[in-house]
Coordinates of C-alpha atoms (C1' of nucleotides) in Angstrom, one line a residue:
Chain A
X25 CA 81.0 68.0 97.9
X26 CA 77.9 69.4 95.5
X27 CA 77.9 72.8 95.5
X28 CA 75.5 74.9 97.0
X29 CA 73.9 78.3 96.0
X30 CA 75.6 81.2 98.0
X31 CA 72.2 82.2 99.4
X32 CA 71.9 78.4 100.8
X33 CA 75.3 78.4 102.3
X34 CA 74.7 81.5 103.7
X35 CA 72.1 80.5 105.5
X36 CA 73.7 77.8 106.9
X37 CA 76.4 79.9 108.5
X38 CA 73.2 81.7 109.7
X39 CA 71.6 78.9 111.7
X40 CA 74.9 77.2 113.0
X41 CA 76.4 80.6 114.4
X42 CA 72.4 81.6 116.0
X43 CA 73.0 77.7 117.5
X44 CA 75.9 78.3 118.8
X45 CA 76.1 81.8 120.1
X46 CA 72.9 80.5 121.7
X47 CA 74.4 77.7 123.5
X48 CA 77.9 78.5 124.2
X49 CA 78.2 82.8 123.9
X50 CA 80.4 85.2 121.7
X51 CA 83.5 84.3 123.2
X52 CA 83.2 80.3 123.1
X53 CA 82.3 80.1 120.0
X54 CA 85.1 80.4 117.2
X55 CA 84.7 81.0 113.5
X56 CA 86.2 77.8 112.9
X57 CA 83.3 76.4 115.2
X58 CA 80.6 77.9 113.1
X59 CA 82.2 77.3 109.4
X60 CA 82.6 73.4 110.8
X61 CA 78.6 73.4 111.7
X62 CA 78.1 75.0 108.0
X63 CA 80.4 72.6 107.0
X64 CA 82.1 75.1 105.2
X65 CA 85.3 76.9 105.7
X66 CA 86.2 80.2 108.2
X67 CA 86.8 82.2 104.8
X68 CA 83.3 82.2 103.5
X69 CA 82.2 83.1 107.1
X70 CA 84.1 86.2 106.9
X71 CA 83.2 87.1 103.2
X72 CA 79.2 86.5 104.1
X73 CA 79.2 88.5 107.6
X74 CA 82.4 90.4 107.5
X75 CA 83.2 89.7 111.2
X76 CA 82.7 87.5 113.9
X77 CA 80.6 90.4 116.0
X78 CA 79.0 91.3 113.0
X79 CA 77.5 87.7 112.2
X80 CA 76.3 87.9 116.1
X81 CA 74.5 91.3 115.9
X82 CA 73.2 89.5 112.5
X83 CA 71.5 86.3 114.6
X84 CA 71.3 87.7 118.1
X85 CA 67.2 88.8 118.2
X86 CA 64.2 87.8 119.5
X87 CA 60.6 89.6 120.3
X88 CA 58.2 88.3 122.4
X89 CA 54.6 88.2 121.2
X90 CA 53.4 90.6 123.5
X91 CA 49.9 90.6 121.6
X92 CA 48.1 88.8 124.4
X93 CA 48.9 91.1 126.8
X94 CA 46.9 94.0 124.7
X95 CA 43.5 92.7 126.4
X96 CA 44.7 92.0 129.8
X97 CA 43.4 94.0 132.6
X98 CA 46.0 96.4 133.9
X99 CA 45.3 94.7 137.7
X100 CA 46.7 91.0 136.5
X101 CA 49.1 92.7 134.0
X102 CA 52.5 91.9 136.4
X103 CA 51.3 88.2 136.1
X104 CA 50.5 88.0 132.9
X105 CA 54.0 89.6 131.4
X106 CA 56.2 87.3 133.5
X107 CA 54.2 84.7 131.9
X108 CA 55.0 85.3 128.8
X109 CA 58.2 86.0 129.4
X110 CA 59.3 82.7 130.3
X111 CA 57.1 81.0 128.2
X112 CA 59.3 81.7 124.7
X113 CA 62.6 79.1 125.1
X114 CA 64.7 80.6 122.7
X115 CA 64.4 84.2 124.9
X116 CA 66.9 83.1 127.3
X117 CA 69.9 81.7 125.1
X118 CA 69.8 84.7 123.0
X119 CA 69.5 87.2 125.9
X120 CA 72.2 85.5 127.7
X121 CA 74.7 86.0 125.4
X122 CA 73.7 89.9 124.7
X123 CA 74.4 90.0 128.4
X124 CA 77.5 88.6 128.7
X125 CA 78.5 90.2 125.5
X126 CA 77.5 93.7 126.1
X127 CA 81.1 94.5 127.1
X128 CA 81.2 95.6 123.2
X129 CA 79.3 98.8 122.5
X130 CA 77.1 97.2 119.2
X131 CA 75.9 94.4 121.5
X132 CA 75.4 96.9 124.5
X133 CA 73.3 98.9 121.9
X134 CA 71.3 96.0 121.2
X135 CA 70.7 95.1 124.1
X136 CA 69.5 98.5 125.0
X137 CA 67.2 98.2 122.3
X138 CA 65.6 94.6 123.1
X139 CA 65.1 95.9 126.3
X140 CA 63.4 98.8 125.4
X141 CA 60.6 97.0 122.9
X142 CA 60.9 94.0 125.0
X143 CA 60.7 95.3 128.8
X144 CA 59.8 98.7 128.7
X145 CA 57.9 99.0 125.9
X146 CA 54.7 96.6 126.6
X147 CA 54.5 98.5 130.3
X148 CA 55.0 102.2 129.3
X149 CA 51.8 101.5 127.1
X150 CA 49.6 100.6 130.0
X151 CA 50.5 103.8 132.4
X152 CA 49.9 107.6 132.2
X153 CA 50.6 110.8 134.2
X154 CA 53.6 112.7 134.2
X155 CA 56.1 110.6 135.5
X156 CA 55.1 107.1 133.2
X157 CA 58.4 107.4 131.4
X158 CA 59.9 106.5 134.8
X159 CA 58.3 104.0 136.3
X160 CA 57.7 102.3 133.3
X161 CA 61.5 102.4 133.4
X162 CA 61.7 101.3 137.0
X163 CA 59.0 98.3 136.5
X164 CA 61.3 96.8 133.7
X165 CA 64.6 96.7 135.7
X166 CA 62.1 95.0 138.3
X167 CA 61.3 92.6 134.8
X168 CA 65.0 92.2 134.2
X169 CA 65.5 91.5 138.0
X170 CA 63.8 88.3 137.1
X171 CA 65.5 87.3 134.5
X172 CA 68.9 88.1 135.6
X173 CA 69.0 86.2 138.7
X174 CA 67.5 83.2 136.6
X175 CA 69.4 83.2 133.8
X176 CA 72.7 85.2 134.4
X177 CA 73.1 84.5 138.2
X178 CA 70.9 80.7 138.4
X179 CA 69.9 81.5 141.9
X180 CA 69.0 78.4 143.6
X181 CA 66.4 79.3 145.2
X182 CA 64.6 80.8 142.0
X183 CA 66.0 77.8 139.3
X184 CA 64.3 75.3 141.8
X185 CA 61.2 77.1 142.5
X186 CA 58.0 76.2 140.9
X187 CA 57.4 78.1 138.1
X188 CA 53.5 78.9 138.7
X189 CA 54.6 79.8 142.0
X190 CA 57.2 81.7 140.6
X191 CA 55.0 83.2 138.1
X192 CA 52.2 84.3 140.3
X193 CA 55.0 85.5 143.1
X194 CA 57.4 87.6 140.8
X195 CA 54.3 88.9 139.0
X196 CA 52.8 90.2 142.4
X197 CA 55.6 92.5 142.5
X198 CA 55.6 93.2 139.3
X199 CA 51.9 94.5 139.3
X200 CA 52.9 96.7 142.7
X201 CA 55.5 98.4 140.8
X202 CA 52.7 98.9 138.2
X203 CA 50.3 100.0 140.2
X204 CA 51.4 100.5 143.1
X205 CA 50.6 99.5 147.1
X206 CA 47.5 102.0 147.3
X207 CA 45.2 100.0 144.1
X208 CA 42.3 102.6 144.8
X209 CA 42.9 104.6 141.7
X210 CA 41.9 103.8 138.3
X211 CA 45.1 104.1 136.6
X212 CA 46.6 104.1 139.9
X213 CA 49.8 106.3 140.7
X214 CA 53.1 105.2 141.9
X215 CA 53.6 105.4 146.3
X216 CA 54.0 109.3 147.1
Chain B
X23 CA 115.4 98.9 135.5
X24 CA 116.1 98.1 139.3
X25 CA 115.0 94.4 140.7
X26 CA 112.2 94.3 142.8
X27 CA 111.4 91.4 144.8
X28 CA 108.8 88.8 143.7
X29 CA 106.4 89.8 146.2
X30 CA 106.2 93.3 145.3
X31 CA 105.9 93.1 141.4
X32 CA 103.2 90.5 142.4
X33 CA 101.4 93.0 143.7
X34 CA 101.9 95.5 140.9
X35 CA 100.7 93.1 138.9
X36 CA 98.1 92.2 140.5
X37 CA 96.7 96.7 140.8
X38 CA 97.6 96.8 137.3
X39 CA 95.1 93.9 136.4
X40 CA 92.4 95.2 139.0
X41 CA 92.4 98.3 137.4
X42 CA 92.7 97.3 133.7
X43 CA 89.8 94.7 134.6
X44 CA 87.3 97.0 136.2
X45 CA 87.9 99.7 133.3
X46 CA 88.0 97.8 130.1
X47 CA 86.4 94.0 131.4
X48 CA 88.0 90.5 130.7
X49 CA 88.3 90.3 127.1
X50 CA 89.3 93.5 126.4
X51 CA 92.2 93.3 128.7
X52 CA 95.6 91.4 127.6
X53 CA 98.3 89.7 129.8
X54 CA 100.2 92.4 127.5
X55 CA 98.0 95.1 128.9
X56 CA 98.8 94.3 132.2
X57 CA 102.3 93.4 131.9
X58 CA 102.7 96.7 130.3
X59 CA 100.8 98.5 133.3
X60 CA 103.2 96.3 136.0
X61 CA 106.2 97.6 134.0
X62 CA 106.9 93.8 133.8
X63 CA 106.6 90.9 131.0
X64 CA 103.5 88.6 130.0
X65 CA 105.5 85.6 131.2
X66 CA 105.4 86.4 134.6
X67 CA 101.8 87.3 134.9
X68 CA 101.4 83.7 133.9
X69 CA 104.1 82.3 135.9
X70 CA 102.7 84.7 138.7
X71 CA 98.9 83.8 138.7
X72 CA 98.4 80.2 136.4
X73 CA 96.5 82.1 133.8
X74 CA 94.0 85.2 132.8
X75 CA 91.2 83.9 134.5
X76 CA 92.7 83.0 137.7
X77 CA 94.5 86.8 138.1
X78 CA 90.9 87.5 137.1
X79 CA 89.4 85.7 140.0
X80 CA 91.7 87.0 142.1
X81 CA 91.2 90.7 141.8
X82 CA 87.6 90.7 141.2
X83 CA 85.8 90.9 144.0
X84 CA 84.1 92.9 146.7
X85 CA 81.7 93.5 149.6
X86 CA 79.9 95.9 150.6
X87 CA 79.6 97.7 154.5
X88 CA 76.5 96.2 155.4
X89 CA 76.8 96.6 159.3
X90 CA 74.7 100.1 159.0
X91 CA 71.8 98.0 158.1
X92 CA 72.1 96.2 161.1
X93 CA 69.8 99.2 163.2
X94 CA 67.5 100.3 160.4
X95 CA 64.1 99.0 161.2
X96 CA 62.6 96.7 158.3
X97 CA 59.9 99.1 157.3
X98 CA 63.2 101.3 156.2
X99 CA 65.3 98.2 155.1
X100 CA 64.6 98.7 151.4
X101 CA 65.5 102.5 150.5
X102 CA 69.0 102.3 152.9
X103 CA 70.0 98.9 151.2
X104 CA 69.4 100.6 147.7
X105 CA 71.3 103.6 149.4
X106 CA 74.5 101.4 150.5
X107 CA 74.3 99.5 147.0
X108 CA 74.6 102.7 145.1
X109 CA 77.2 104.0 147.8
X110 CA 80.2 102.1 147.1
X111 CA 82.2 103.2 143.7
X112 CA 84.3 99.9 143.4
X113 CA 81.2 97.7 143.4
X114 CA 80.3 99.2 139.7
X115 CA 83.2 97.7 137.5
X116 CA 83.9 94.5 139.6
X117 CA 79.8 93.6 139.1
X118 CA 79.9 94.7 135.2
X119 CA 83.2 92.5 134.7
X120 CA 81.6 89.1 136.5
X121 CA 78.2 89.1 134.5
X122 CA 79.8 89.9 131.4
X123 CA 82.7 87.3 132.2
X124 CA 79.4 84.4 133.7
X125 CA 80.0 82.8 130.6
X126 CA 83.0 81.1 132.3
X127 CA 81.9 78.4 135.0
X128 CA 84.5 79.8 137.8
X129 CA 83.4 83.3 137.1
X130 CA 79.8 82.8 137.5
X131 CA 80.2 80.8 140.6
X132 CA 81.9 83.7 142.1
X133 CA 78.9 85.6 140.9
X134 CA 76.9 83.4 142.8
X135 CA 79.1 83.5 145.8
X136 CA 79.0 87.5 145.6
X137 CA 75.0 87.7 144.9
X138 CA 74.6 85.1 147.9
X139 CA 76.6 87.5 150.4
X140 CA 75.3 90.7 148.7
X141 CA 72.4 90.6 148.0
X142 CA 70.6 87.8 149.4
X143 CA 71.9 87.8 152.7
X144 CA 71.3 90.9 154.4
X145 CA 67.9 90.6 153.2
X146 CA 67.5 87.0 154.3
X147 CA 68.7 87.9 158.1
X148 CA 65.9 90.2 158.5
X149 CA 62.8 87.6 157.2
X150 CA 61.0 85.0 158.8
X151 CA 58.6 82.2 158.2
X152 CA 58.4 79.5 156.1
X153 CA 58.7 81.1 152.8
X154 CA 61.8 83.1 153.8
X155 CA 64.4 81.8 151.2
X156 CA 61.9 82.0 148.5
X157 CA 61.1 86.1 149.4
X158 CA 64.9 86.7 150.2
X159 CA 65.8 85.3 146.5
X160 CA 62.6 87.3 145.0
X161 CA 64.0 90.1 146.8
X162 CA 67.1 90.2 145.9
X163 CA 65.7 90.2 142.1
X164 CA 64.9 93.4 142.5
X165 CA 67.5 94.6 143.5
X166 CA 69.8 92.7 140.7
X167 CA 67.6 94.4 138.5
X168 CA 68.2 97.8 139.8
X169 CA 72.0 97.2 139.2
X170 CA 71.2 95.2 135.7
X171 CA 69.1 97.8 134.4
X172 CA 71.7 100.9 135.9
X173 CA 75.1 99.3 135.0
X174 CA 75.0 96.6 132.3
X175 CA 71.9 98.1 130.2
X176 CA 72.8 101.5 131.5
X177 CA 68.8 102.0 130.7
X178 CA 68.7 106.4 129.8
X179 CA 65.7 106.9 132.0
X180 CA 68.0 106.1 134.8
X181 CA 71.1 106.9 134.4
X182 CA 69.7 110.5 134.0
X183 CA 67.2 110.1 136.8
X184 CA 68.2 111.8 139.9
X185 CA 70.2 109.9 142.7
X186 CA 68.1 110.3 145.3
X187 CA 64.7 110.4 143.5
X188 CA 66.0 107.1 142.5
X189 CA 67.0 105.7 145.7
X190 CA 63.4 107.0 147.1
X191 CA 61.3 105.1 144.4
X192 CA 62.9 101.8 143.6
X193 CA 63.7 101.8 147.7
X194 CA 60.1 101.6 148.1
X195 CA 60.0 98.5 145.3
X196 CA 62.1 96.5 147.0
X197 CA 60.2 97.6 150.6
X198 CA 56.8 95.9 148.9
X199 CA 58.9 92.9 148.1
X200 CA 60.1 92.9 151.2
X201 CA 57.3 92.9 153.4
X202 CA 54.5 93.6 151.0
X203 CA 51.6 95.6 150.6
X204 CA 49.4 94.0 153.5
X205 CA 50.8 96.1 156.3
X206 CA 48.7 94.5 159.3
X207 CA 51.2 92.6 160.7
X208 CA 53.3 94.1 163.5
X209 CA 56.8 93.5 161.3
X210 CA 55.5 95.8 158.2
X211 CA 55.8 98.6 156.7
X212 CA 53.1 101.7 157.6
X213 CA 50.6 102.3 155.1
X214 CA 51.5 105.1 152.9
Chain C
dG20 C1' 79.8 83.4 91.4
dT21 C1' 81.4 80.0 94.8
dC22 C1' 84.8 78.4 97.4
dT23 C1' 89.9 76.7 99.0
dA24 C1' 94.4 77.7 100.4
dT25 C1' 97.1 80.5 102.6
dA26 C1' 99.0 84.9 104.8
dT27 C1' 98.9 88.2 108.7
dG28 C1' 98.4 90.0 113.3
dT29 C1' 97.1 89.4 118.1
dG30 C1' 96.8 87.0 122.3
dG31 C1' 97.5 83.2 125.9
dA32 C1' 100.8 80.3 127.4
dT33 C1' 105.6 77.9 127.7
dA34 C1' 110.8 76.8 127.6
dG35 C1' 114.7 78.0 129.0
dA36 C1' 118.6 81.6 129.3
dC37 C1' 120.5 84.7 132.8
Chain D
dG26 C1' 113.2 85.7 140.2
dT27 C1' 113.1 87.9 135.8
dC28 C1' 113.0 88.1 131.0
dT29 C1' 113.6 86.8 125.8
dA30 C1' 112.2 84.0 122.4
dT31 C1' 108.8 81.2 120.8
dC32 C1' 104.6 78.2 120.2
dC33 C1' 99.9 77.6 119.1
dA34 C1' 95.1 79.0 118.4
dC35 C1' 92.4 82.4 116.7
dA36 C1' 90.0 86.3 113.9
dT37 C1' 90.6 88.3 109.9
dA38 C1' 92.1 89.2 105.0
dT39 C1' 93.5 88.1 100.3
dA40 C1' 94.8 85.5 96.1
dG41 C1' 93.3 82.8 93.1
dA42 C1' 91.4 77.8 91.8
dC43 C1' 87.2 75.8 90.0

DNA sequence: GTCTATATGTGGATAGAC
DNA sequence: GTCTATCCACATATAGAC
């Protein structure tokens, strides 16, 4: 076999472990696995990434492009953010396997993080008053809700459900725990 | 050491594993682990159960109490089921060690199974109308992500919000999901 | 500098002695 | 019924070939 540079072997072990983290998880997935989708050898996977759960932290990340939500009216903004939540494919494989990983405290930690840019983030910019820390807290485990029972439980009901149905339903209650039952109030407080 | 009969080091075995499962999850707990906490031998965990995953099947699971729900009226459905969710101090580290084990088949159909009877159910029972799976799945959404966003991303703004405070607010979430915002028909919720 | 061969330790599972 | 000895696959580490 012609050699390669290190930096182009490297990157090789990159792309086969994000593949395959992505479609089998951290536990699945041996370092023999991922040296034989390099095709190179488990040694150099090591030497590169040091561990197994190193390489993972290395290739496990995503961000959404939450750009297009910038503009939207706060009123349509539980829609629009389910939206684009489903809309990005590679979201789901790599949050999957931070879920079912997080059992280890670096992949807990990054997952708290992802969910803080990802989740919280994007809401706690759109809401005010002395308790936005909170229910921008609250309206992202209503956001994870969704994504939990579609990706980590693959509750029938919601896997067969249309998704512009699904869309405009989950984002309905998304927007209440936005804004809230009583929508009379600019930035509208939370019931209570 | 004295003999014990079959049935009873069975069920050390089988506390040991329980225990070591809900504290530490699947993959950080060993046959050895538990062998060691059944004062017993890895061999006859195996010989005991098949193999890790079936002991693992076998000890994790639970339900929750759900006959107080039975009386509440549905406009206070939401806020007690969030109450009796957050009641039960087993449910915790059973839940955590199924979604972080869903990568195996058997342990995510048992999630399933558990989410069906959990969550789902009680909440179905208590809708109507055509759309009544579809709500009852939305529903129990939100309150996955509750547990989700409390348990597996152990999100800071609530694990250090207060109990009740918390019980109060995302209680009234899953009441909008429940029977929504539009309070003019005779089954909902009064207007806040 | 890039890689192969090989060693070490752990963990799930099995064979067979008692 | 219980346990010792052992097997095999795996993550990880190191020595040294090219």
């Amino acid at each position: 076999m012609a050699r390669r540079t290190g930096d182009a072997t490297r990157e090789e072990i990159r792309n086969a472990a994000a593949r395959l983290f992505r479609e089998r998880g951290f536990a699945r997935t041996s370092v023999r696995d991922i040296a034989a989708g390099a095709v190179t050898n488990p040694a150099l996977v090591i030497r590169y990434f040091g561990t197994k759960e190193l390489l993972f932290l290395d290739t496990m990340r995503f961000s959404i492009d939450d750009s297009p939500l910038f503009d939207v009216p706060l009123a349509e903004f539980g829609e629009r953010f389910v939206e684009v939540l489903l809309a990005d494919d590679d979201v789901r494989g790599v949050y999957l396997a931070l879920v079912r990983g997080s059992n280890e405290p670096q992949i807990r930690a990054r997952l708290q993080r992802i969910h803080e840019q990802t989740f919280v983030g994007p809401v706690r910019a759109r809401l005010d008053g002395p308790d936005a820390d909170v229910r921008a807290a609250l309206a992202a485990a209503v956001v994870g809700g969704l994504l939990y029972s579609l990706w980590v439980v693959e509750d029938e009901s919601l896997v067969t459900a249309d998704r512009d149905d699904l869309i405009a339903r989950y984002g309905a209650l998304l927007q209440l725990a936005l804004t809230g039952p009583t929508s009379h109030r600019p930035t509208a407080a939370p019931p209570r």
